[in-house]
Coordinates of C-alpha atoms in Angstrom, one line a residue:
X1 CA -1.3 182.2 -60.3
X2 CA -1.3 183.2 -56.8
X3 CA -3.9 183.2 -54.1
X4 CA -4.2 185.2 -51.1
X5 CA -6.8 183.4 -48.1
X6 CA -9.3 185.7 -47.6
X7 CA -9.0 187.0 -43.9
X8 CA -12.5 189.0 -43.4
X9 CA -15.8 188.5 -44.7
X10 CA -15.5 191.6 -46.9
X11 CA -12.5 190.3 -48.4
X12 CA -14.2 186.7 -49.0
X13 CA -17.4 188.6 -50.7
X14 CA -15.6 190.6 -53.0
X15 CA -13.4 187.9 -54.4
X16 CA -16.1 185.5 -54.6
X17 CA -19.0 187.9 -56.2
X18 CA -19.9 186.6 -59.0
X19 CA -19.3 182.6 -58.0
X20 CA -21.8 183.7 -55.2
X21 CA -24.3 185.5 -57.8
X22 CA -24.4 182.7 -60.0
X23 CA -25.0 180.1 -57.4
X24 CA -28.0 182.2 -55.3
X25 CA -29.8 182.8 -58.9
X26 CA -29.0 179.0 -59.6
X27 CA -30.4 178.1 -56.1
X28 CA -33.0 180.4 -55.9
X29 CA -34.7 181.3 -59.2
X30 CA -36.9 184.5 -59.0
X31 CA -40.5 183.7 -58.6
X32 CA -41.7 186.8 -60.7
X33 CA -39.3 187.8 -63.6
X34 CA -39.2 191.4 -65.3
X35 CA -41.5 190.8 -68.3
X36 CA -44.1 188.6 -66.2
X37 CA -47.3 189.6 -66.4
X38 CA -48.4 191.1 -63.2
X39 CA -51.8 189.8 -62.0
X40 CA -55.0 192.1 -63.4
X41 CA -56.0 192.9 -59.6
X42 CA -53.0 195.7 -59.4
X43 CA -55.2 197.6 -61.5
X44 CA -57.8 198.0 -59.2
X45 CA -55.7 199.9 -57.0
X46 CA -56.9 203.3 -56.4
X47 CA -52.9 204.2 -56.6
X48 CA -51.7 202.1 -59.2
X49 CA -47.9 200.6 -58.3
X50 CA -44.6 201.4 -60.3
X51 CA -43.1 198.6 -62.5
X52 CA -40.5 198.4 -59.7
X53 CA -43.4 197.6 -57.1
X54 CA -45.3 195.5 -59.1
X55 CA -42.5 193.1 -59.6
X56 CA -41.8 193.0 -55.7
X57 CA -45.2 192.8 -55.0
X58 CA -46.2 190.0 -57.2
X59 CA -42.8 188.2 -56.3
X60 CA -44.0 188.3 -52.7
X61 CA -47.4 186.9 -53.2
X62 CA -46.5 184.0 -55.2
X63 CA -43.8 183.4 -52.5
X64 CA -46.9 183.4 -50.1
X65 CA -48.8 181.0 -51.7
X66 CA -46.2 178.6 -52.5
X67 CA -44.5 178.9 -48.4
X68 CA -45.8 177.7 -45.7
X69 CA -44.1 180.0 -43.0
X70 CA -44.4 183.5 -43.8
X71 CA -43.8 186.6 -41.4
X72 CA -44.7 189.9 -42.3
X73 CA -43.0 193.2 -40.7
X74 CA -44.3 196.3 -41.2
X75 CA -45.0 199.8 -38.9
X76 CA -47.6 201.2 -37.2
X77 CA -50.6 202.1 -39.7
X78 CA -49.3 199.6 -42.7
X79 CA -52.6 197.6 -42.6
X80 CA -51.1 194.4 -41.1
X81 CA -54.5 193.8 -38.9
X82 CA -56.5 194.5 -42.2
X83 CA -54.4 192.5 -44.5
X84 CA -54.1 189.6 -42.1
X85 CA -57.9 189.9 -41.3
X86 CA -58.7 189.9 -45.0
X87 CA -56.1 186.4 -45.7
X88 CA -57.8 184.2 -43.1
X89 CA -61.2 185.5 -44.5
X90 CA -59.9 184.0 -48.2
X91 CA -58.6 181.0 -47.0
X92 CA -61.4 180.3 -45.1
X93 CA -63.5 181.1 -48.2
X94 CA -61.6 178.2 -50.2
X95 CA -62.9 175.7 -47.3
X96 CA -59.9 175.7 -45.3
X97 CA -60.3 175.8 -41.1
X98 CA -58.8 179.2 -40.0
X99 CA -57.3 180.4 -36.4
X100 CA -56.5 183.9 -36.2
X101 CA -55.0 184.4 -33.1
X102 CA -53.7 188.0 -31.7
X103 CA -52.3 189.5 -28.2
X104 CA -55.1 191.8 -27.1
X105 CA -58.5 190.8 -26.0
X106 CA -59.9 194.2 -27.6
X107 CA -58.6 193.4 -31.0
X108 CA -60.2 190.2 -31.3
X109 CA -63.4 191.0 -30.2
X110 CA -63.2 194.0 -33.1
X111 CA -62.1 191.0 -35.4
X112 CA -64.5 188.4 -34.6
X113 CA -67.2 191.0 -35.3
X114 CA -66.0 192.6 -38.4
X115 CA -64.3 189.4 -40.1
X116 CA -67.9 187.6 -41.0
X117 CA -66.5 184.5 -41.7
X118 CA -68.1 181.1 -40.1
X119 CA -64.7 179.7 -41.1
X120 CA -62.4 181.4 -39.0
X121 CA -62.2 181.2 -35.5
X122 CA -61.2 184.3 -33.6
X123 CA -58.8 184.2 -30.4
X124 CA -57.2 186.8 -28.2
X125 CA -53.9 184.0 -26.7
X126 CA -54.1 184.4 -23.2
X127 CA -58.4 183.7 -23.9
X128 CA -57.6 180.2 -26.0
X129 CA -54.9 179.2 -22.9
X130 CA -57.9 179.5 -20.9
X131 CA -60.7 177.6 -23.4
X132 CA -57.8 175.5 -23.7
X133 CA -57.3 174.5 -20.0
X134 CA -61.0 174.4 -19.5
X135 CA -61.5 171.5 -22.3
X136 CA -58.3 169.4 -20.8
X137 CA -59.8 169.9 -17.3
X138 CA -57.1 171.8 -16.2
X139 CA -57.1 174.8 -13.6
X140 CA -59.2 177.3 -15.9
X141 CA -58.7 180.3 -13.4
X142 CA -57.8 183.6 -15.4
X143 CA -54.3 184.5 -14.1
X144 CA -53.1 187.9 -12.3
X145 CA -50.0 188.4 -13.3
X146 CA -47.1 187.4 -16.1
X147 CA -45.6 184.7 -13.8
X148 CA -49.6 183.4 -13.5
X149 CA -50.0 183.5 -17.2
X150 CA -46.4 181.5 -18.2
X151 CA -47.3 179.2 -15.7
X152 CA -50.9 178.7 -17.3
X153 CA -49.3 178.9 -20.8
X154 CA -47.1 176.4 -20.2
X155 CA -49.3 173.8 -18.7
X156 CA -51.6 174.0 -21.3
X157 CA -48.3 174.2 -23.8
X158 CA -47.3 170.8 -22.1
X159 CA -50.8 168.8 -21.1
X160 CA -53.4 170.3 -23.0
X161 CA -52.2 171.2 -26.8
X162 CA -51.0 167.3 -27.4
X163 CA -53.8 165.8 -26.5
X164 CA -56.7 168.3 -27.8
X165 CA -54.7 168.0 -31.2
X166 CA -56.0 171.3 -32.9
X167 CA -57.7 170.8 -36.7
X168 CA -57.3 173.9 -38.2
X169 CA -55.4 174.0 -41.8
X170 CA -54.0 177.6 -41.9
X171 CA -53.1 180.0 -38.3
X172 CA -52.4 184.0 -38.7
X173 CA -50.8 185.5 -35.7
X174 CA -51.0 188.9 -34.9
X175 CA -49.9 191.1 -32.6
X176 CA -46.9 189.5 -32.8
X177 CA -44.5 191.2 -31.5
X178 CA -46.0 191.2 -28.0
X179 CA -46.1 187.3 -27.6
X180 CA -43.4 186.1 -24.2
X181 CA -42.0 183.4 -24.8
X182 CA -44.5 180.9 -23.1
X183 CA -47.0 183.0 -25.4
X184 CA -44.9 181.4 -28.5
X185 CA -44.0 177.6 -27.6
X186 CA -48.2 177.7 -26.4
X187 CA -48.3 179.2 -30.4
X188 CA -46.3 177.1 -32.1
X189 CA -47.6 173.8 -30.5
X190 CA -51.0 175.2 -32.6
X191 CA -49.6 175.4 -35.7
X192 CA -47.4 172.2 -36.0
X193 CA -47.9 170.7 -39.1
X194 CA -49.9 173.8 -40.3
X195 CA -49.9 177.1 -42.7
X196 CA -48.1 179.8 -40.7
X197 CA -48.8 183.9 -41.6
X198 CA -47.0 185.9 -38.6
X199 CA -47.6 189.6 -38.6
X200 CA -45.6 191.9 -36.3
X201 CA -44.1 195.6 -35.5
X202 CA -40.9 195.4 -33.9
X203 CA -41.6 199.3 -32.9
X204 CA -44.6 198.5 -31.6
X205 CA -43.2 196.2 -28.4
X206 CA -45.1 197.2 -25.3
X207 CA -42.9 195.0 -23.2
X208 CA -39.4 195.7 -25.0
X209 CA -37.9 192.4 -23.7
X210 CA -40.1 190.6 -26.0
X211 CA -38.3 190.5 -29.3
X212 CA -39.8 188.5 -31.9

């Protein structure tokens, strides 16, 4: 029997479809099945969810729970403040050290006062670059401008972070989508080692040369 070399990626896909099918559910077994039972909270929805819905929904919660990177992307008006608000609050609430962390000093002032939680600590980024640089006796001087604030950032990214060795168990980011790029190495030396939850709204970009 003969055989052609596939010469596009189409070509490959369709010649290979089912090897490929067997080997991603082999590889990657579905966390929720159709016929799972869905968990008894979906029924305290005030809209209750389609079969369809329920099975993506649970799928994504126990994928969650069991991952310790997870980035959410949703639009404007989805709830991503509320829903990542409301999963530091529970993981705090199960005696794990929380850092919520987001872009705008406005948002986490609303956060810090509404989240009632002693276990989570509340941070607009630029704010904890500054605690940060204050604690490693560092120049502490609020920046006036973006070059100001990457230059801060990534002193504190390169002297301060290592050595202040931060001892929370679980970070949520939001606001995401606004974070340069000093913002995000300052970010990720905080969560090394740690649970990750990033929440972002690619329409959202008020600077649009900050892709997440």
């Amino acid at each position: 029997m003969s055989f052609s070399v596939p010469k596009t990626i189409g070509e490959y896909l369709k010649h290979f479809a089912d090897e490929l099918g067997d080997r991603v559910v082999e590889q990657f077994p579905p966390l929720h099945k159709p016929g799972d039972a869905p968990s008894p909270l979906l029924r305290k929805l005030k809209r209750h969810p389609f079969p369809g819905q329920q099975l993506a929904v649970m799928g994504i919660l126990k994928k969650w729970q069991e991952s310790r990177a997870v980035a959410a992307i949703a639009e404007c008006g989805t709830g991503k403040t509320l829903i990542a608000r409301e999963a530091a609050r529970r993981f705090a609430e199960k005696g794990a050290r929380v850092l919520m962390v987001c872009f705008t000093n406005a948002l986490a002032d609303w956060i810090r006062r509404s989240i009632d939680s002693p276990g989570v600590e509340v941070w607009a980024l630029g704010k904890l670059a500054l605690e940060y640089a204050r604690r490693a006796h560092l120049d502490a001087t609020e920046p006036k401008d973006k070059e100001g604030w990457d230059s801060l950032l990534m002193a504190v990214t390169e002297r301060a972070t290592p050595t202040l060795k931060p001892d929370w168990d679980f970070v949520v980011l939001d606001e995401a989508q606004d974070f340069s790029m000093a913002d995000w190495m300052f970010a990720l030396e905080l969560v090394k080692g740690k649970r990750l939850w990033v929440f972002h709204d690619p329409g959202q970009h008020f600077w649009p040369d900050r892709p997440l």
